[in-house]
Amino acid sequence: QVQLVESGGGLVQPGGSLSLSCTASGRTEGGYGIGWFRQAPGKEREFVAAINWRGGNTDYANSVKGRFSITRDVAKNTVYLQMNNLKPEDTAVYYCAADLWKRSYPSRSPGLYEYWGQGTQVTVSS
């Protein structure tokens, strides 16, 4: 079992920045990839960004490429999502998820992630 806890959400004005954290606990010794997904009201959950288990490969949705950055601190079992130049359309509940397969390249498919956090709300509004 792996437990994930997200933090760092909140209210920010358009053009502002937020940094989300996803901290893992439990059976983490084998390594895992982390994906960030988001879900806005009335919309399906969508892929945002992901990092593989070694931290060497990352992937981003086109809508956030160049604005968001995903990194990981292996010693702290924490993955960060730095979000810059936020737009109202970034408003959503953000979830992190763990993929226990040691993939060379992180997956965009939510079905391949075995464990999920509870989510953190990000609201971009003036």
PDB file of C-alpha atoms in Angstrom:
ATOM      1  CA  GLN A   1       0.000   0.000   0.000  1.00  0.00           C
ATOM      2  CA  VAL A   2       1.085   3.538  -0.794  1.00  0.00           C
ATOM      3  CA  GLN A   3      -0.529   6.589   0.726  1.00  0.00           C
ATOM      4  CA  LEU A   4      -0.372   9.944  -1.063  1.00  0.00           C
ATOM      5  CA  VAL A   5      -1.087  13.354   0.413  1.00  0.00           C
ATOM      6  CA  GLU A   6      -1.326  16.480  -1.717  1.00  0.00           C
ATOM      7  CA  SER A   7      -0.871  19.992  -0.391  1.00  0.00           C
ATOM      8  CA  GLY A   8      -0.329  23.523  -1.650  1.00  0.00           C
ATOM      9  CA  GLY A   9      -3.613  24.294  -3.356  1.00  0.00           C
ATOM     10  CA  GLY A  10      -5.438  27.559  -2.924  1.00  0.00           C
ATOM     11  CA  LEU A  11      -6.779  30.689  -4.556  1.00  0.00           C
ATOM     12  CA  VAL A  12      -4.504  32.669  -6.866  1.00  0.00           C
ATOM     13  CA  GLN A  13      -4.989  35.475  -9.368  1.00  0.00           C
ATOM     14  CA  PRO A  14      -4.458  34.908 -13.091  1.00  0.00           C
ATOM     15  CA  GLY A  15      -0.767  35.070 -13.880  1.00  0.00           C
ATOM     16  CA  GLY A  16       0.165  33.933 -10.395  1.00  0.00           C
ATOM     17  CA  SER A  17       1.989  30.828  -9.201  1.00  0.00           C
ATOM     18  CA  LEU A  18       1.371  27.898  -6.893  1.00  0.00           C
ATOM     19  CA  SER A  19       3.452  24.910  -5.912  1.00  0.00           C
ATOM     20  CA  LEU A  20       1.739  21.614  -5.163  1.00  0.00           C
ATOM     21  CA  SER A  21       3.372  18.811  -3.200  1.00  0.00           C
ATOM     22  CA  CYS A  22       2.625  15.103  -3.218  1.00  0.00           C
ATOM     23  CA  THR A  23       4.179  13.138  -0.365  1.00  0.00           C
ATOM     24  CA  ALA A  24       4.182   9.356  -0.398  1.00  0.00           C
ATOM     25  CA  SER A  25       4.323   6.947   2.507  1.00  0.00           C
ATOM     26  CA  GLY A  26       3.967   3.219   2.973  1.00  0.00           C
ATOM     27  CA  ARG A  27       5.588   0.750   0.545  1.00  0.00           C
ATOM     28  CA  THR A  28       7.677   3.268  -1.361  1.00  0.00           C
ATOM     29  CA  GLU A  29      11.058   1.529  -1.267  1.00  0.00           C
ATOM     30  CA  GLY A  30      10.683  -0.034  -4.695  1.00  0.00           C
ATOM     31  CA  GLY A  31      10.323   3.273  -6.509  1.00  0.00           C
ATOM     32  CA  TYR A  32       7.277   4.629  -8.310  1.00  0.00           C
ATOM     33  CA  GLY A  33       6.258   7.081 -10.968  1.00  0.00           C
ATOM     34  CA  ILE A  34       3.988  10.000 -10.075  1.00  0.00           C
ATOM     35  CA  GLY A  35       1.348  11.593 -12.229  1.00  0.00           C
ATOM     36  CA  TRP A  36      -0.636  14.747 -11.640  1.00  0.00           C
ATOM     37  CA  PHE A  37      -4.189  14.863 -12.925  1.00  0.00           C
ATOM     38  CA  ARG A  38      -6.941  17.436 -12.548  1.00  0.00           C
ATOM     39  CA  GLN A  39     -10.701  17.501 -12.714  1.00  0.00           C
ATOM     40  CA  ALA A  40     -12.809  20.594 -13.186  1.00  0.00           C
ATOM     41  CA  PRO A  41     -16.545  20.648 -12.388  1.00  0.00           C
ATOM     42  CA  GLY A  42     -18.528  18.887 -15.087  1.00  0.00           C
ATOM     43  CA  LYS A  43     -15.398  17.664 -16.869  1.00  0.00           C
ATOM     44  CA  GLU A  44     -13.501  14.413 -17.007  1.00  0.00           C
ATOM     45  CA  ARG A  45     -10.250  13.906 -15.158  1.00  0.00           C
ATOM     46  CA  GLU A  46      -7.335  14.909 -17.372  1.00  0.00           C
ATOM     47  CA  PHE A  47      -3.599  14.344 -17.380  1.00  0.00           C
ATOM     48  CA  VAL A  48      -1.418  17.269 -16.346  1.00  0.00           C
ATOM     49  CA  ALA A  49       2.157  16.070 -15.829  1.00  0.00           C
ATOM     50  CA  ALA A  50       4.126  12.997 -14.797  1.00  0.00           C
ATOM     51  CA  ILE A  51       7.606  11.937 -13.760  1.00  0.00           C
ATOM     52  CA  ASN A  52       9.050   8.458 -13.954  1.00  0.00           C
ATOM     53  CA  TRP A  53      10.366   6.474 -11.016  1.00  0.00           C
ATOM     54  CA  ARG A  54      13.970   7.568 -11.487  1.00  0.00           C
ATOM     55  CA  GLY A  55      13.026  11.174 -12.042  1.00  0.00           C
ATOM     56  CA  GLY A  56      14.869  11.353 -15.340  1.00  0.00           C
ATOM     57  CA  ASN A  57      11.880  11.557 -17.659  1.00  0.00           C
ATOM     58  CA  THR A  58       8.901  13.863 -17.491  1.00  0.00           C
ATOM     59  CA  ASP A  59       5.810  14.479 -19.589  1.00  0.00           C
ATOM     60  CA  TYR A  60       3.389  17.392 -19.766  1.00  0.00           C
ATOM     61  CA  ALA A  61      -0.005  18.039 -21.270  1.00  0.00           C
ATOM     62  CA  ASN A  62       0.181  20.560 -24.090  1.00  0.00           C
ATOM     63  CA  SER A  63      -2.057  22.921 -22.132  1.00  0.00           C
ATOM     64  CA  VAL A  64       0.519  23.307 -19.335  1.00  0.00           C
ATOM     65  CA  LYS A  65       3.808  22.827 -21.197  1.00  0.00           C
ATOM     66  CA  GLY A  66       6.137  25.742 -20.545  1.00  0.00           C
ATOM     67  CA  ARG A  67       4.124  26.873 -17.501  1.00  0.00           C
ATOM     68  CA  PHE A  68       4.222  23.850 -15.172  1.00  0.00           C
ATOM     69  CA  SER A  69       7.243  21.917 -13.946  1.00  0.00           C
ATOM     70  CA  ILE A  70       7.315  18.547 -12.177  1.00  0.00           C
ATOM     71  CA  THR A  71      10.261  17.525 -10.001  1.00  0.00           C
ATOM     72  CA  ARG A  72      10.905  14.994  -7.278  1.00  0.00           C
ATOM     73  CA  ASP A  73      12.930  14.796  -4.081  1.00  0.00           C
ATOM     74  CA  VAL A  74      13.617  11.095  -3.620  1.00  0.00           C
ATOM     75  CA  ALA A  75      14.935  11.507  -0.072  1.00  0.00           C
ATOM     76  CA  LYS A  76      11.698  13.196   0.995  1.00  0.00           C
ATOM     77  CA  ASN A  77       9.410  10.892  -1.040  1.00  0.00           C
ATOM     78  CA  THR A  78       7.877  14.056  -2.427  1.00  0.00           C
ATOM     79  CA  VAL A  79       6.992  15.205  -5.928  1.00  0.00           C
ATOM     80  CA  TYR A  80       6.362  18.857  -6.663  1.00  0.00           C
ATOM     81  CA  LEU A  81       4.279  20.545  -9.328  1.00  0.00           C
ATOM     82  CA  GLN A  82       5.333  24.139  -9.820  1.00  0.00           C
ATOM     83  CA  MET A  83       2.595  26.032 -11.620  1.00  0.00           C
ATOM     84  CA  ASN A  84       3.392  29.425 -13.123  1.00  0.00           C
ATOM     85  CA  ASN A  85       1.377  31.887 -15.200  1.00  0.00           C
ATOM     86  CA  LEU A  86      -1.839  30.289 -14.001  1.00  0.00           C
ATOM     87  CA  LYS A  87      -5.003  30.779 -16.016  1.00  0.00           C
ATOM     88  CA  PRO A  88      -8.679  30.549 -15.001  1.00  0.00           C
ATOM     89  CA  GLU A  89      -8.926  27.341 -17.041  1.00  0.00           C
ATOM     90  CA  ASP A  90      -6.393  25.740 -14.677  1.00  0.00           C
ATOM     91  CA  THR A  91      -9.047  25.811 -11.963  1.00  0.00           C
ATOM     92  CA  ALA A  92      -9.690  22.230 -10.826  1.00  0.00           C
ATOM     93  CA  VAL A  93      -9.095  19.681  -8.119  1.00  0.00           C
ATOM     94  CA  TYR A  94      -5.556  18.381  -8.585  1.00  0.00           C
ATOM     95  CA  TYR A  95      -4.732  14.777  -7.760  1.00  0.00           C
ATOM     96  CA  CYS A  96      -1.420  12.976  -7.613  1.00  0.00           C
ATOM     97  CA  ALA A  97      -1.214   9.267  -8.305  1.00  0.00           C
ATOM     98  CA  ALA A  98       1.463   6.584  -7.988  1.00  0.00           C
ATOM     99  CA  ASP A  99       2.440   4.046 -10.625  1.00  0.00           C
ATOM    100  CA  LEU A 100       4.453   1.189  -9.068  1.00  0.00           C
ATOM    101  CA  TRP A 101       5.754  -0.120 -12.409  1.00  0.00           C
ATOM    102  CA  LYS A 102       9.274   1.038 -13.189  1.00  0.00           C
ATOM    103  CA  ARG A 103       8.517   2.531 -16.579  1.00  0.00           C
ATOM    104  CA  SER A 104      11.226   4.327 -18.483  1.00  0.00           C
ATOM    105  CA  TYR A 105       8.701   6.927 -19.535  1.00  0.00           C
ATOM    106  CA  PRO A 106       5.809   8.065 -17.321  1.00  0.00           C
ATOM    107  CA  SER A 107       2.266   7.202 -18.331  1.00  0.00           C
ATOM    108  CA  ARG A 108      -0.571   9.594 -19.171  1.00  0.00           C
ATOM    109  CA  SER A 109      -3.219   6.953 -18.566  1.00  0.00           C
ATOM    110  CA  PRO A 110      -4.973   7.257 -15.186  1.00  0.00           C
ATOM    111  CA  GLY A 111      -5.818   3.565 -15.355  1.00  0.00           C
ATOM    112  CA  LEU A 112      -2.142   2.666 -14.929  1.00  0.00           C
ATOM    113  CA  TYR A 113      -1.856   4.467 -11.592  1.00  0.00           C
ATOM    114  CA  GLU A 114      -2.655   2.257  -8.624  1.00  0.00           C
ATOM    115  CA  TYR A 115      -2.827   4.755  -5.788  1.00  0.00           C
ATOM    116  CA  TRP A 116      -4.398   8.214  -5.604  1.00  0.00           C
ATOM    117  CA  GLY A 117      -4.353  11.119  -3.201  1.00  0.00           C
ATOM    118  CA  GLN A 118      -7.448  12.904  -1.941  1.00  0.00           C
ATOM    119  CA  GLY A 119      -6.945  15.949  -4.144  1.00  0.00           C
ATOM    120  CA  THR A 120      -6.285  19.631  -3.534  1.00  0.00           C
ATOM    121  CA  GLN A 121      -8.338  22.518  -4.908  1.00  0.00           C
ATOM    122  CA  VAL A 122      -6.687  25.099  -7.157  1.00  0.00           C
ATOM    123  CA  THR A 123      -8.759  28.152  -8.020  1.00  0.00           C
ATOM    124  CA  VAL A 124      -7.500  30.809 -10.423  1.00  0.00           C
ATOM    125  CA  SER A 125      -9.672  33.882 -10.274  1.00  0.00           C
ATOM    126  CA  SER A 126      -9.444  37.637  -9.971  1.00  0.00           C
TER     127      SER A 126
END
